[in-house]
Short mmCIF file of C-alpha atoms in Angstrom, two decimals:
data_model
loop_
_atom_site.label_atom_id
_atom_site.label_comp_id
_atom_site.label_asym_id
_atom_site.label_seq_id
_atom_site.Cartn_x
_atom_site.Cartn_y
_atom_site.Cartn_z
CA UNK A 7 0.00 0.00 0.00
CA UNK A 8 1.48 3.41 -0.95
CA UNK A 9 2.37 5.80 1.83
CA UNK A 10 -0.14 8.61 2.30
CA UNK A 11 1.00 12.12 1.42
CA UNK A 12 2.74 13.76 4.38
CA UNK A 13 0.72 16.93 3.75
CA UNK A 14 -2.87 16.77 2.51
CA UNK A 15 -3.32 17.93 -1.07
CA UNK A 16 -5.12 21.26 -1.27
CA UNK A 17 -6.58 23.58 -3.86
CA UNK A 18 -3.72 26.02 -3.14
CA UNK A 19 -1.27 23.50 -4.65
CA UNK A 20 -3.49 22.64 -7.61
CA UNK A 21 -1.88 24.93 -10.20
CA UNK A 22 -2.32 24.92 -13.96
CA UNK A 23 -0.20 22.66 -16.16
CA UNK A 24 1.64 23.83 -19.25
CA UNK A 25 3.63 22.32 -22.09
CA UNK A 26 6.83 24.28 -22.64
CA UNK A 27 8.66 23.88 -25.96
CA UNK A 28 12.13 24.91 -27.06
CA UNK A 29 14.30 24.84 -30.18
CA UNK A 30 18.04 25.22 -30.49
CA UNK A 31 20.65 24.14 -33.05
CA UNK A 32 18.08 22.09 -34.98
CA UNK A 33 16.89 20.28 -31.85
CA UNK A 34 13.29 20.42 -30.61
CA UNK A 35 12.14 19.64 -27.09
CA UNK A 36 9.05 19.96 -24.94
CA UNK A 37 7.87 18.92 -21.51
CA UNK A 38 4.97 19.18 -19.10
CA UNK A 39 5.50 21.94 -16.53
CA UNK A 40 3.67 22.56 -13.29
CA UNK A 41 6.03 25.16 -11.85
CA UNK A 42 5.32 28.42 -13.69
CA UNK A 43 3.91 31.83 -12.95
CA UNK A 44 3.59 35.44 -13.95
CA UNK A 45 6.29 37.19 -11.95
CA UNK A 46 6.16 40.86 -13.04
CA UNK A 47 3.47 43.25 -14.21
CA UNK A 48 5.74 45.99 -15.59
CA UNK A 49 7.60 44.89 -17.50
CA UNK A 50 5.50 41.78 -18.13
CA UNK A 51 7.43 38.65 -17.19
CA UNK A 52 6.68 34.96 -16.71
CA UNK A 53 8.93 32.27 -15.27
CA UNK A 54 8.92 28.55 -16.07
CA UNK A 55 10.90 26.05 -14.02
CA UNK A 56 12.45 23.14 -15.95
CA UNK A 57 13.87 20.00 -14.37
CA UNK A 58 17.61 19.74 -14.94
CA UNK A 59 17.10 16.00 -15.57
CA UNK A 60 15.18 16.37 -18.81
CA UNK A 61 16.02 17.04 -22.44
CA UNK A 62 13.90 20.19 -22.60
CA UNK A 63 16.18 21.82 -20.05
CA UNK A 64 19.26 20.92 -22.10
CA UNK A 65 17.75 22.40 -25.28
CA UNK A 66 16.30 25.44 -23.44
CA UNK A 67 19.74 26.37 -22.03
CA UNK A 68 20.77 27.30 -25.58
CA UNK A 69 17.40 28.62 -26.81
CA UNK A 70 16.58 32.27 -27.27
CA UNK A 71 12.81 31.68 -26.90
CA UNK A 72 10.47 29.24 -25.16
CA UNK A 73 6.78 28.73 -25.91
CA UNK A 74 4.36 28.16 -23.03
CA UNK A 75 1.12 26.34 -23.94
CA UNK A 76 -1.89 26.39 -21.61
CA UNK A 77 -3.54 22.95 -21.59
CA UNK A 78 -7.28 22.43 -21.30
CA UNK A 79 -8.72 19.84 -18.97
CA UNK A 80 -9.68 17.70 -21.98
CA UNK A 81 -6.03 17.52 -23.14
CA UNK A 82 -4.74 14.81 -20.82
CA UNK A 83 -3.33 12.85 -23.78
CA UNK A 84 -1.12 15.82 -24.67
CA UNK A 85 -0.01 16.05 -21.03
CA UNK A 86 0.80 12.34 -21.05
CA UNK A 87 2.89 12.67 -24.22
CA UNK A 88 4.92 15.63 -22.96
CA UNK A 89 5.03 14.59 -19.30
CA UNK A 90 5.10 10.82 -19.42
CA UNK A 91 7.58 10.26 -22.25
CA UNK A 92 11.11 11.50 -22.60
CA UNK A 93 12.46 13.24 -25.67
CA UNK A 94 15.65 11.23 -25.13
CA UNK A 95 13.73 8.20 -26.45
CA UNK A 96 10.76 9.55 -28.45
CA UNK A 97 10.24 12.29 -31.05
CA UNK A 98 7.20 13.87 -29.42
CA UNK A 99 6.78 16.32 -32.31
CA UNK A 100 6.27 13.46 -34.78
CA UNK A 101 3.10 12.63 -32.82
CA UNK A 102 1.47 16.09 -32.76
CA UNK A 103 0.74 18.94 -35.12
CA UNK A 104 2.91 22.00 -34.69
CA UNK A 105 4.41 24.94 -36.53
CA UNK A 106 7.62 26.87 -35.96
CA UNK A 107 7.08 30.08 -34.04
CA UNK A 108 9.47 32.86 -33.07
CA UNK A 109 13.01 31.53 -33.05
CA UNK A 110 11.80 28.20 -34.46
CA UNK A 111 10.20 27.27 -31.14
CA UNK A 112 7.36 24.75 -31.70
CA UNK A 113 3.82 26.07 -31.33
CA UNK A 114 1.48 23.12 -30.79
CA UNK A 115 -1.58 23.07 -33.05
CA UNK A 116 -3.81 21.61 -30.33
CA UNK A 117 -3.06 24.45 -27.89
CA UNK A 118 -5.60 27.24 -28.15
CA UNK A 119 -3.82 29.53 -25.67
CA UNK A 120 -0.05 30.01 -25.72
CA UNK A 121 2.69 32.60 -25.73
CA UNK A 122 6.31 32.66 -26.78
CA UNK A 123 8.75 34.44 -24.52
CA UNK A 124 12.30 35.63 -25.02
CA UNK A 125 14.62 34.15 -22.39
CA UNK A 126 15.76 37.17 -20.36
CA UNK A 127 17.53 35.29 -17.59
CA UNK A 128 18.05 31.97 -15.86
CA UNK A 129 17.64 31.37 -12.13
CA UNK A 130 19.11 28.30 -10.42
CA UNK A 131 16.68 26.67 -8.03
CA UNK A 132 17.97 23.22 -7.07
CA UNK A 133 16.72 20.39 -9.27
CA UNK A 134 14.80 22.90 -11.41
CA UNK A 135 16.03 26.05 -13.18
CA UNK A 136 13.82 29.07 -13.77
CA UNK A 137 13.70 30.64 -17.22
CA UNK A 138 12.56 34.27 -17.05
CA UNK A 139 10.51 35.08 -20.15
CA UNK A 140 9.50 38.35 -21.78
CA UNK A 141 6.43 37.94 -24.05
CA UNK A 142 7.27 38.10 -27.78
CA UNK A 143 4.24 36.47 -29.48
CA UNK A 144 0.91 35.08 -28.32
CA UNK A 145 -2.15 33.21 -29.48
CA UNK A 146 -5.05 35.29 -30.81
CA UNK A 147 -7.15 36.86 -28.06
CA UNK A 148 -10.26 34.92 -29.11
CA UNK A 149 -8.57 31.54 -28.73
CA UNK A 150 -8.92 31.19 -24.95
CA UNK A 151 -9.83 27.66 -23.90
CA UNK A 152 -13.61 27.10 -23.69
CA UNK A 153 -13.10 24.50 -20.95
CA UNK A 154 -11.19 24.81 -17.67
CA UNK A 155 -7.40 24.48 -17.76
CA UNK A 156 -5.70 21.21 -16.96
CA UNK A 157 -4.52 21.29 -13.35
CA UNK A 158 -2.01 19.35 -11.29
CA UNK A 159 -4.78 17.22 -9.72
CA UNK A 160 -5.71 16.04 -13.24
CA UNK A 161 -2.24 14.58 -13.87
CA UNK A 162 -1.08 13.81 -10.34
CA UNK A 163 -0.99 10.08 -11.15
CA UNK A 164 1.10 10.56 -14.33
CA UNK A 165 4.43 8.70 -14.33
CA UNK A 166 7.12 11.16 -15.42
CA UNK A 167 9.41 10.35 -18.34
CA UNK A 168 12.37 11.39 -16.12
CA UNK A 169 12.68 11.57 -12.35
CA UNK A 170 12.75 15.13 -10.99
#
């Protein structure tokens, strides 16, 4: 029997899930991200935290831009592809529709809400590294998801492609 969580799960920890994509030197990468947030109003800034264990981090270190895709609750399969499989073994982009965005960064066709940000800085944070983004391009304003966003509780049981 699995051990119970040491701290009960709460709504405060049930944040939205994103797929973050990167491109550098002809390499594409993408992963499921649960650690991300707006971090400045003026100038507008957003930070995404990538695990140092995964391929997306290695590609993002050399990327000028990253694209952050907001997932809808009905997009669990997309979350499973980008969170449950590793780009070290699978070409995730062969399994989904996408187009190159700013800097060649993949923009996923299935994502209705997304933005591409220029990497302005990198912040070490232990087993994850924060990428500070300045918005450069975004999805059309009328493309907001008609259903609620995918949240951590929706993918809590997902087996990660890499350990954190």
